[in-house]
Amino acid sequence: MKSITKKLFAGFVALSASLFTASPALADTSHQDEKYLTLTLIGDSYTAGNGAGQYYGPAEAYRSMRNWGHVYADKLNAQGVHTTVHNLAESGQVTQGVLDNQISKVPSDSDIVLFTVGGNDIDFQSIITGCFGGTWIGNSSYDNCSAALKHAQDLLPQTFANVETILEQLSAKLSPDAQIVMVGYPLLSTEGEYILDNSGWFSSATKSIDAAHGVRQFGLDAVALQEDLTQKWNQNVAHPHLTFIPTHALFAGHEPNPYFIQYNPQRWFNEMAEENGYVNDEGKVVSTTSTTTLMFYHPNITGHSEIGKYLYNQIGVPASARDKQSYARPIDVTFLVEASSQTKAKLPEIKKQIRRIAVETFDASANANQKARFSLKSFVGEDPISDEQAQPDADLPEVPQPDASSPVEPVTPDLPEAPQPEAVADESAENAAPTDPETATDDTEPAEPTSEPEAAKPADTETPIADAPETPEGPAATTSFGELSNVLDSLNDLDTTSNQNAEDFLTTLKEVTTSSEWREEARKIVVVIGDAETGQNSESLSQSVEQLLLSAFAANTVEFNLIDLDTDRTEPLPSLFTRTGGRMQVLGDLRPLILETPTAKLGQVTTQKVGTTVEFSADGSVSPNSDIMSYGWDFNGDGQPDNTTKENKISHTFTTVGEHTVSVTVTDADNQTAIATIIVDVTEDGDLVDQSVDNCPDIANEDQLDTDNDGIGDACDDLNLVEIQKKVIAGAEAQGFDIHSVLPGATDITLTLETATPQSWNVTLKDSVLSYAATDKAEGGETASAMLTMKVPAGTTFKRSTPETKDMTVRLRLTATKIIPAMKLTPGKQTIPAMELTPGKQTIPAMELTPGKQTIPAMKLTPGKQTIPAMSLTPATKLPQNPKVVDHTTGDVLAHTGTSVGAIALLAMVLLSSGMVLSIRKES
């Protein structure tokens, strides 16, 4: 233990430890939906709670269940924000100790971290003893007080550097959305003079100091310096936001009296020789005498309460609170089931709910790559008590309770990370843990179960398991933590028991809470299923509840959840569940305790033309919990639904151009929600091409295709005549195609042969099938022309969407080709012997060539008598690169038809597959 001067104000940094500042983040809770929050406390004694009583955890840490962090969490829980507290703060801790011992234990999924730190670094205990300690605990004097203030000033730079390191390490560990809150320290003295001088027994004063003013000014100067630090920190947007909550103004008039052993009657501090002080209903301070110097000059119970309420007023519900629970760490779940006569008829339903909760928890953990473990224990309950026997309320002090009509949803505790121990093997029912004599109560006599079963169970109760034991007084169910299959198998043996085989509720809950089987790094959850009523007297019950809460927080932290058989609950039992961040519900209308978020999906939508009606589909959205009940559609990006439907499809018309944010919020039967968002581009013509360069500004044509290179995109261009050329082998079989295979919407199809067409051609149209052939009488190069006219829907196969029909005309130019007869080759009947070549022995002189004087007549070729088979032709794969379009604006042969280029393109592809050549010409 430190000496008195070293331990008197360990952790007290009331002056300069207002080390951090920022604008408070206010939250509107008037329409507060259920939220989940993991709240972690680190730092020194001003956070831990020295002097406030109700301590838990390591004795030397002095972690109090009455500290301002718990008060703030209680107010959040009372508002339905399920807040689990993890208190890592320690009495006497310095900044380096926080870095070495606390940061590593902060849960990585903490949503908000709050602390005070720095006072022990700056040696404020010397300021207290040197300036205000008198001669009983110190040597107050001008010299000692002046030296202590100067020493604190000298230590400030290193303290600042360590605090900034704490922030950096928190930033590296937490989510960017998390919040950090640094709570300032009250000033150590009230206003007014308190003069110390250097006078002695035999000398007059030559120097003096107003100790009260000097200490207060030092604290205010330190606050200003820390505001600069916080402003600098928040300039980096990548940092979690830092909020400073100064408390010196809050405590104005409630600080300690600087005169030794003189008390401020309005104090919110434990002054000299007192602890556990609080302001009673009459406005007077009541406290307990203490000789433990670690309690002095720390906020008393009222001081912590005022700071906690001030935090709630300044911060409200933190912006970092989650809409769903975190599965970032392992989960240990214990089901604690009442197995008395009054629950026998409901056991089948209880088993069903346990199975569902266990399976859903296992799946959610597996999806997050974490491991969930489960255990099961049963306890005996009491017979229902009458109204006359009901005990009056016995609320714990300063604990806000939620409104009884408000459903309280669960929050899962978040705990420090640590190596994961091996799972403990299952124990048999005979090895149930004995009762802890220190926690057992003499006031409660468990009711004996009746030998006769209850009346017939309700109609909607699940049929009991076939092989379940029928005896109403079997052994208690007791299983250690294990795999999912373990707890599911153990449910087969779960049945009613008696007080000879099982303990009562409070004793069993104490045993579970203090179990050594919890994994240190795991979220610890107890699900109590039974009646939350007891005949225990109020005082004894309040003590039992307080001890259970202290045990839950000491385990860091066990969350208690209640599935009640009805809505009647004995006070203060509900505080077990609300103060640990759990929920209370009734078995009859139970919803899943641990829910997965639904998945929302919203189909992508292409660029749209302004004024076009668009259909949106959320088909594919699913919920693992229950059916999706509604779809909220937001078309203007303001976060509020413009329309809500039960169907997963809806139509909407955009009346303005621009980039529109569209989202759908799906809500399932368990009131779990998910959001999917897309961006829809709306333009004047339905494409993203700038209007100033768009070659078709009225119709969507992202590809800007301009087949005839006239500067007008094909989507806007009217083609009047298509000419298709085809070479046909004379005498070959007829070829053809079905017009409807290309243009399903074509009607009024007619065929006209030009008068100059020779009789050697055979071109016919039957219904929509065109056939053509050249007889063997056709001469090579002989041509024929045919005209196809029809009506087609404009835009049938391209980008237009108008329903009107337009005329289309296709001219076929057929050219006959003659086949050159193949020469007949026959095998030879005699082999000509090869000549033997021998090397020459004499060189023959080269002949002299002279120009010829006579022309040799050309050979005459006569037609062959055998046909060489035609070569196989493969379909053409693309249109000519530079087609020409014939545009007859006047004339008798073809009227102005306005053909869709898309339709022509598809028609041409089919014709080309038969070997035709497409020629599109535009003529003036």
GROMACS .gro file of C-alpha atoms in nm, residues 471-785:
model
  315
  471THR     CA    1  -4.235  -3.875  -1.286
  472PRO     CA    2  -4.287  -3.517  -1.157
  473GLU     CA    3  -3.998  -3.530  -0.908
  474GLY     CA    4  -3.694  -3.648  -1.100
  475PRO     CA    5  -3.339  -3.518  -1.063
  476ALA     CA    6  -3.256  -3.160  -1.149
  477ALA     CA    7  -3.119  -3.089  -1.496
  478THR     CA    8  -2.751  -2.995  -1.480
  479THR     CA    9  -2.516  -2.981  -1.777
  480SER     CA   10  -2.184  -2.805  -1.813
  481PHE     CA   11  -2.096  -2.588  -2.110
  482GLY     CA   12  -2.074  -2.785  -2.429
  483GLU     CA   13  -2.177  -2.811  -2.791
  484LEU     CA   14  -2.523  -2.734  -2.925
  485SER     CA   15  -2.606  -3.103  -2.945
  486ASN     CA   16  -2.541  -3.142  -2.573
  487VAL     CA   17  -2.806  -2.898  -2.462
  488LEU     CA   18  -3.055  -3.026  -2.721
  489ASP     CA   19  -3.007  -3.384  -2.598
  490SER     CA   20  -3.040  -3.280  -2.235
  491LEU     CA   21  -3.384  -3.132  -2.304
  492ASN     CA   22  -3.521  -3.487  -2.337
  493ASP     CA   23  -3.456  -3.541  -1.967
  494LEU     CA   24  -3.585  -3.202  -1.851
  495ASP     CA   25  -3.886  -3.247  -1.625
  496THR     CA   26  -4.022  -3.123  -1.297
  497THR     CA   27  -3.815  -3.180  -0.987
  498SER     CA   28  -3.838  -3.104  -0.615
  499ASN     CA   29  -3.653  -2.904  -0.354
  500GLN     CA   30  -3.488  -3.229  -0.248
  501ASN     CA   31  -3.312  -3.248  -0.585
  502ALA     CA   32  -3.268  -2.882  -0.683
  503GLU     CA   33  -3.207  -2.541  -0.531
  504ASP     CA   34  -3.429  -2.233  -0.541
  505PHE     CA   35  -3.400  -1.963  -0.808
  506LEU     CA   36  -3.171  -1.715  -0.632
  507THR     CA   37  -2.931  -1.982  -0.508
  508THR     CA   38  -2.908  -2.145  -0.850
  509LEU     CA   39  -2.861  -1.810  -1.024
  510LYS     CA   40  -2.578  -1.725  -0.781
  511GLU     CA   41  -2.412  -2.059  -0.859
  512VAL     CA   42  -2.439  -2.000  -1.234
  513THR     CA   43  -2.318  -1.640  -1.217
  514THR     CA   44  -2.006  -1.720  -1.015
  515SER     CA   45  -1.921  -2.031  -1.215
  516SER     CA   46  -1.560  -2.069  -1.322
  517GLU     CA   47  -1.674  -2.224  -1.651
  518TRP     CA   48  -1.739  -1.888  -1.821
  519ARG     CA   49  -1.482  -1.806  -2.087
  520GLU     CA   50  -1.317  -1.475  -1.998
  521GLU     CA   51  -1.342  -1.336  -2.351
  522ALA     CA   52  -1.699  -1.454  -2.412
  523ARG     CA   53  -2.030  -1.276  -2.397
  524LYS     CA   54  -2.199  -1.430  -2.093
  525ILE     CA   55  -2.576  -1.479  -2.111
  526VAL     CA   56  -2.818  -1.635  -1.863
  527VAL     CA   57  -3.172  -1.700  -1.987
  528VAL     CA   58  -3.403  -1.749  -1.689
  529ILE     CA   59  -3.730  -1.923  -1.776
  530GLY     CA   60  -3.969  -1.921  -1.483
  531ASP     CA   61  -4.189  -1.714  -1.254
  532ALA     CA   62  -4.027  -1.393  -1.125
  533GLU     CA   63  -4.221  -1.393  -0.798
  534THR     CA   64  -4.104  -1.482  -0.450
  535GLY     CA   65  -4.231  -1.470  -0.094
  536GLN     CA   66  -3.893  -1.357   0.037
  537ASN     CA   67  -3.913  -1.039   0.247
  538SER     CA   68  -3.814  -0.714   0.085
  539GLU     CA   69  -3.498  -0.644   0.281
  540SER     CA   70  -3.360  -0.993   0.230
  541LEU     CA   71  -3.456  -0.993  -0.139
  542SER     CA   72  -3.291  -0.655  -0.195
  543GLN     CA   73  -2.970  -0.786  -0.044
  544SER     CA   74  -2.986  -1.098  -0.261
  545VAL     CA   75  -3.044  -0.894  -0.576
  546GLU     CA   76  -2.757  -0.660  -0.489
  547GLN     CA   77  -2.518  -0.951  -0.438
  548LEU     CA   78  -2.625  -1.109  -0.768
  549LEU     CA   79  -2.567  -0.785  -0.953
  550LEU     CA   80  -2.224  -0.744  -0.796
  551SER     CA   81  -2.140  -1.101  -0.898
  552ALA     CA   82  -2.261  -1.037  -1.252
  553PHE     CA   83  -2.043  -0.727  -1.291
  554ALA     CA   84  -1.747  -0.898  -1.123
  555ALA     CA   85  -1.767  -1.167  -1.396
  556ASN     CA   86  -1.743  -0.883  -1.653
  557THR     CA   87  -2.034  -0.910  -1.725
  558VAL     CA   88  -2.317  -1.167  -1.705
  559GLU     CA   89  -2.633  -1.052  -1.882
  560PHE     CA   90  -2.954  -1.174  -1.720
  561ASN     CA   91  -3.261  -1.228  -1.942
  562LEU     CA   92  -3.606  -1.330  -1.820
  563ILE     CA   93  -3.877  -1.534  -1.991
  564ASP     CA   94  -4.155  -1.499  -1.736
  565LEU     CA   95  -4.465  -1.713  -1.704
  566ASP     CA   96  -4.676  -1.401  -1.650
  567THR     CA   97  -4.641  -1.028  -1.599
  568ASP     CA   98  -4.635  -1.034  -1.217
  569ARG     CA   99  -4.286  -0.971  -1.075
  570THR     CA  100  -4.165  -0.914  -0.722
  571GLU     CA  101  -3.956  -0.599  -0.679
  572PRO     CA  102  -3.665  -0.555  -0.703
  573LEU     CA  103  -3.613  -0.871  -0.913
  574PRO     CA  104  -3.662  -0.681  -1.244
  575SER     CA  105  -3.346  -0.480  -1.177
  576LEU     CA  106  -3.144  -0.800  -1.226
  577PHE     CA  107  -3.239  -0.797  -1.591
  578THR     CA  108  -3.257  -0.426  -1.669
  579ARG     CA  109  -2.926  -0.330  -1.505
  580THR     CA  110  -2.725  -0.596  -1.690
  581GLY     CA  111  -2.862  -0.500  -2.032
  582GLY     CA  112  -3.103  -0.795  -2.061
  583ARG     CA  113  -3.469  -0.817  -2.144
  584MET     CA  114  -3.788  -0.936  -1.979
  585GLN     CA  115  -4.061  -1.112  -2.172
  586VAL     CA  116  -4.358  -1.339  -2.123
  587LEU     CA  117  -4.344  -1.698  -2.245
  588GLY     CA  118  -4.679  -1.670  -2.417
  589ASP     CA  119  -4.572  -1.394  -2.654
  590LEU     CA  120  -4.203  -1.471  -2.670
  591ARG     CA  121  -4.000  -1.345  -2.958
  592PRO     CA  122  -3.648  -1.473  -3.030
  593LEU     CA  123  -3.400  -1.348  -2.772
  594ILE     CA  124  -3.116  -1.342  -3.021
  595LEU     CA  125  -3.217  -1.240  -3.371
  596GLU     CA  126  -3.037  -1.223  -3.698
  597THR     CA  127  -3.091  -0.925  -3.920
  598PRO     CA  128  -3.295  -0.983  -4.239
  599THR     CA  129  -3.128  -0.946  -4.578
  600ALA     CA  130  -3.269  -0.677  -4.807
  601LYS     CA  131  -3.214  -0.695  -5.182
  602LEU     CA  132  -3.317  -0.437  -5.442
  603GLY     CA  133  -3.278  -0.512  -5.811
  604GLN     CA  134  -3.061  -0.278  -6.018
  605VAL     CA  135  -3.236  -0.040  -6.260
  606THR     CA  136  -3.082   0.089  -6.583
  607THR     CA  137  -3.073   0.455  -6.680
  608GLN     CA  138  -3.428   0.582  -6.719
  609LYS     CA  139  -3.594   0.855  -6.925
  610VAL     CA  140  -3.762   1.127  -6.722
  611GLY     CA  141  -4.135   1.062  -6.697
  612THR     CA  142  -4.096   0.686  -6.745
  613THR     CA  143  -4.267   0.456  -6.495
  614VAL     CA  144  -4.015   0.213  -6.345
  615GLU     CA  145  -4.085  -0.111  -6.160
  616PHE     CA  146  -3.869  -0.182  -5.856
  617SER     CA  147  -3.835  -0.530  -5.708
  618ALA     CA  148  -3.713  -0.639  -5.365
  619ASP     CA  149  -3.760  -1.002  -5.458
  620GLY     CA  150  -3.485  -1.202  -5.291
  621SER     CA  151  -3.511  -1.022  -4.957
  622VAL     CA  152  -3.529  -1.280  -4.678
  623SER     CA  153  -3.546  -1.301  -4.300
  624PRO     CA  154  -3.399  -1.594  -4.104
  625ASN     CA  155  -3.633  -1.517  -3.814
  626SER     CA  156  -3.982  -1.488  -3.961
  627ASP     CA  157  -4.183  -1.366  -4.260
  628ILE     CA  158  -4.117  -1.021  -4.404
  629MET     CA  159  -4.420  -0.811  -4.319
  630SER     CA  160  -4.357  -0.483  -4.502
  631TYR     CA  161  -4.143  -0.305  -4.758
  632GLY     CA  162  -4.078   0.067  -4.705
  633TRP     CA  163  -3.982   0.245  -5.028
  634ASP     CA  164  -3.782   0.568  -5.027
  635PHE     CA  165  -3.746   0.734  -5.369
  636ASN     CA  166  -3.594   1.069  -5.273
  637GLY     CA  167  -3.311   0.958  -5.044
  638ASP     CA  168  -3.436   1.139  -4.730
  639GLY     CA  169  -3.438   0.821  -4.522
  640GLN     CA  170  -3.818   0.824  -4.480
  641PRO     CA  171  -4.044   0.581  -4.665
  642ASP     CA  172  -4.258   0.741  -4.936
  643ASN     CA  173  -4.469   0.428  -4.966
  644THR     CA  174  -4.506   0.106  -4.766
  645THR     CA  175  -4.634  -0.216  -4.922
  646LYS     CA  176  -4.682  -0.578  -4.831
  647GLU     CA  177  -4.569  -0.678  -5.181
  648ASN     CA  178  -4.204  -0.686  -5.283
  649LYS     CA  179  -4.264  -0.485  -5.603
  650ILE     CA  180  -4.370  -0.126  -5.668
  651SER     CA  181  -4.378   0.119  -5.961
  652HIS     CA  182  -4.257   0.477  -5.950
  653THR     CA  183  -4.229   0.763  -6.201
  654PHE     CA  184  -3.937   1.005  -6.181
  655THR     CA  185  -4.033   1.358  -6.281
  656THR     CA  186  -3.688   1.517  -6.257
  657VAL     CA  187  -3.355   1.436  -6.414
  658GLY     CA  188  -3.057   1.354  -6.195
  659GLU     CA  189  -2.910   1.084  -5.974
  660HIS     CA  190  -3.182   0.939  -5.749
  661THR     CA  191  -3.109   0.735  -5.433
  662VAL     CA  192  -3.371   0.461  -5.396
  663SER     CA  193  -3.389   0.231  -5.094
  664VAL     CA  194  -3.617  -0.034  -4.954
  665THR     CA  195  -3.646  -0.116  -4.582
  666VAL     CA  196  -3.770  -0.468  -4.513
  667THR     CA  197  -3.928  -0.542  -4.174
  668ASP     CA  198  -4.000  -0.894  -4.053
  669ALA     CA  199  -4.255  -1.021  -3.802
  670ASP     CA  200  -3.999  -0.980  -3.523
  671ASN     CA  201  -3.960  -0.611  -3.608
  672GLN     CA  202  -3.607  -0.668  -3.737
  673THR     CA  203  -3.514  -0.449  -4.032
  674ALA     CA  204  -3.263  -0.429  -4.314
  675ILE     CA  205  -3.206  -0.173  -4.591
  676ALA     CA  206  -3.091  -0.207  -4.952
  677THR     CA  207  -3.004   0.097  -5.162
  678ILE     CA  208  -2.939   0.157  -5.533
  679ILE     CA  209  -2.870   0.463  -5.748
  680VAL     CA  210  -3.096   0.531  -6.048
  681ASP     CA  211  -2.982   0.775  -6.317
  682VAL     CA  212  -3.269   0.966  -6.482
  683THR     CA  213  -3.193   1.167  -6.797
  684GLU     CA  214  -3.390   1.350  -7.065
  685ASP     CA  215  -3.371   1.062  -7.314
  686GLY     CA  216  -3.281   0.760  -7.099
  687ASP     CA  217  -2.909   0.738  -7.174
  688LEU     CA  218  -2.601   0.890  -7.015
  689VAL     CA  219  -2.472   1.063  -7.331
  690ASP     CA  220  -2.448   1.439  -7.287
  691GLN     CA  221  -2.734   1.608  -7.474
  692SER     CA  222  -2.497   1.854  -7.639
  693VAL     CA  223  -2.327   1.573  -7.835
  694ASP     CA  224  -2.603   1.310  -7.841
  695ASN     CA  225  -2.686   1.213  -8.203
  696CYS     CA  226  -3.034   1.108  -8.090
  697PRO     CA  227  -3.134   1.338  -7.799
  698ASP     CA  228  -3.493   1.212  -7.772
  699ILE     CA  229  -3.437   0.835  -7.763
  700ALA     CA  230  -3.195   0.631  -7.553
  701ASN     CA  231  -2.899   0.524  -7.765
  702GLU     CA  232  -2.602   0.467  -7.538
  703ASP     CA  233  -2.403   0.314  -7.828
  704GLN     CA  234  -2.456   0.621  -8.055
  705LEU     CA  235  -2.483   0.387  -8.356
  706ASP     CA  236  -2.509   0.578  -8.686
  707THR     CA  237  -2.522   0.321  -8.967
  708ASP     CA  238  -2.550   0.562  -9.258
  709ASN     CA  239  -2.308   0.819  -9.112
  710ASP     CA  240  -2.557   1.101  -9.161
  711GLY     CA  241  -2.508   1.241  -8.808
  712ILE     CA  242  -2.846   1.110  -8.694
  713GLY     CA  243  -2.833   0.806  -8.465
  714ASP     CA  244  -3.004   0.495  -8.589
  715ALA     CA  245  -3.249   0.511  -8.298
  716CYS     CA  246  -3.384   0.837  -8.445
  717ASP     CA  247  -3.318   0.768  -8.818
  718ASP     CA  248  -3.599   0.653  -9.052
  719LEU     CA  249  -3.483   0.406  -9.321
  720ASN     CA  250  -3.715   0.378  -9.623
  721LEU     CA  251  -3.585   0.099  -9.840
  722VAL     CA  252  -3.362  -0.197  -9.783
  723GLU     CA  253  -3.199  -0.367 -10.080
  724ILE     CA  254  -3.059  -0.715 -10.036
  725GLN     CA  255  -2.843  -0.884 -10.300
  726LYS     CA  256  -2.815  -1.260 -10.334
  727LYS     CA  257  -2.626  -1.491 -10.572
  728VAL     CA  258  -2.820  -1.802 -10.656
  729ILE     CA  259  -2.680  -2.110 -10.827
  730ALA     CA  260  -2.877  -2.195 -11.137
  731GLY     CA  261  -3.050  -2.530 -11.106
  732ALA     CA  262  -2.994  -2.557 -10.730
  733GLU     CA  263  -3.272  -2.637 -10.484
  734ALA     CA  264  -3.494  -2.351 -10.371
  735GLN     CA  265  -3.388  -2.154 -10.063
  736GLY     CA  266  -3.598  -1.945  -9.828
  737PHE     CA  267  -3.682  -1.823  -9.479
  738ASP     CA  268  -3.980  -1.736  -9.259
  739ILE     CA  269  -4.030  -1.359  -9.221
  740HIS     CA  270  -4.185  -1.416  -8.878
  741SER     CA  271  -3.868  -1.581  -8.753
  742VAL     CA  272  -3.705  -1.239  -8.790
  743LEU     CA  273  -3.996  -1.004  -8.732
  744PRO     CA  274  -4.260  -1.176  -8.518
  745GLY     CA  275  -4.480  -0.868  -8.535
  746ALA     CA  276  -4.479  -0.832  -8.917
  747THR     CA  277  -4.822  -0.815  -9.080
  748ASP     CA  278  -4.966  -0.754  -9.428
  749ILE     CA  279  -4.668  -0.917  -9.603
  750THR     CA  280  -4.685  -0.899  -9.983
  751LEU     CA  281  -4.450  -1.000 -10.267
  752THR     CA  282  -4.421  -0.812 -10.596
  753LEU     CA  283  -4.197  -0.920 -10.887
  754GLU     CA  284  -4.061  -0.652 -11.117
  755THR     CA  285  -4.183  -0.682 -11.478
  756ALA     CA  286  -3.833  -0.738 -11.606
  757THR     CA  287  -3.787  -1.056 -11.408
  758PRO     CA  288  -3.704  -1.347 -11.648
  759GLN     CA  289  -3.919  -1.661 -11.659
  760SER     CA  290  -3.618  -1.866 -11.552
  761TRP     CA  291  -3.667  -1.750 -11.193
  762ASN     CA  292  -3.909  -1.893 -10.936
  763VAL     CA  293  -3.982  -1.654 -10.642
  764THR     CA  294  -4.287  -1.721 -10.421
  765LEU     CA  295  -4.438  -1.614 -10.087
  766LYS     CA  296  -4.664  -1.850  -9.897
  767ASP     CA  297  -4.802  -1.696  -9.578
  768SER     CA  298  -4.482  -1.555  -9.429
  769VAL     CA  299  -4.235  -1.796  -9.594
  770LEU     CA  300  -4.033  -1.659  -9.889
  771SER     CA  301  -3.880  -1.909 -10.137
  772TYR     CA  302  -3.652  -1.834 -10.435
  773ALA     CA  303  -3.459  -2.035 -10.698
  774ALA     CA  304  -3.305  -2.002 -11.050
  775THR     CA  305  -3.377  -2.279 -11.302
  776ASP     CA  306  -3.098  -2.440 -11.501
  777LYS     CA  307  -3.213  -2.229 -11.798
  778ALA     CA  308  -3.094  -1.913 -11.627
  779GLU     CA  309  -2.790  -1.759 -11.787
  780GLY     CA  310  -2.491  -1.658 -11.579
  781GLY     CA  311  -2.528  -1.300 -11.457
  782GLU     CA  312  -2.900  -1.302 -11.517
  783THR     CA  313  -3.083  -1.103 -11.246
  784ALA     CA  314  -3.429  -1.085 -11.096
  785SER     CA  315  -3.586  -0.828 -10.861
   0.00000   0.00000   0.00000
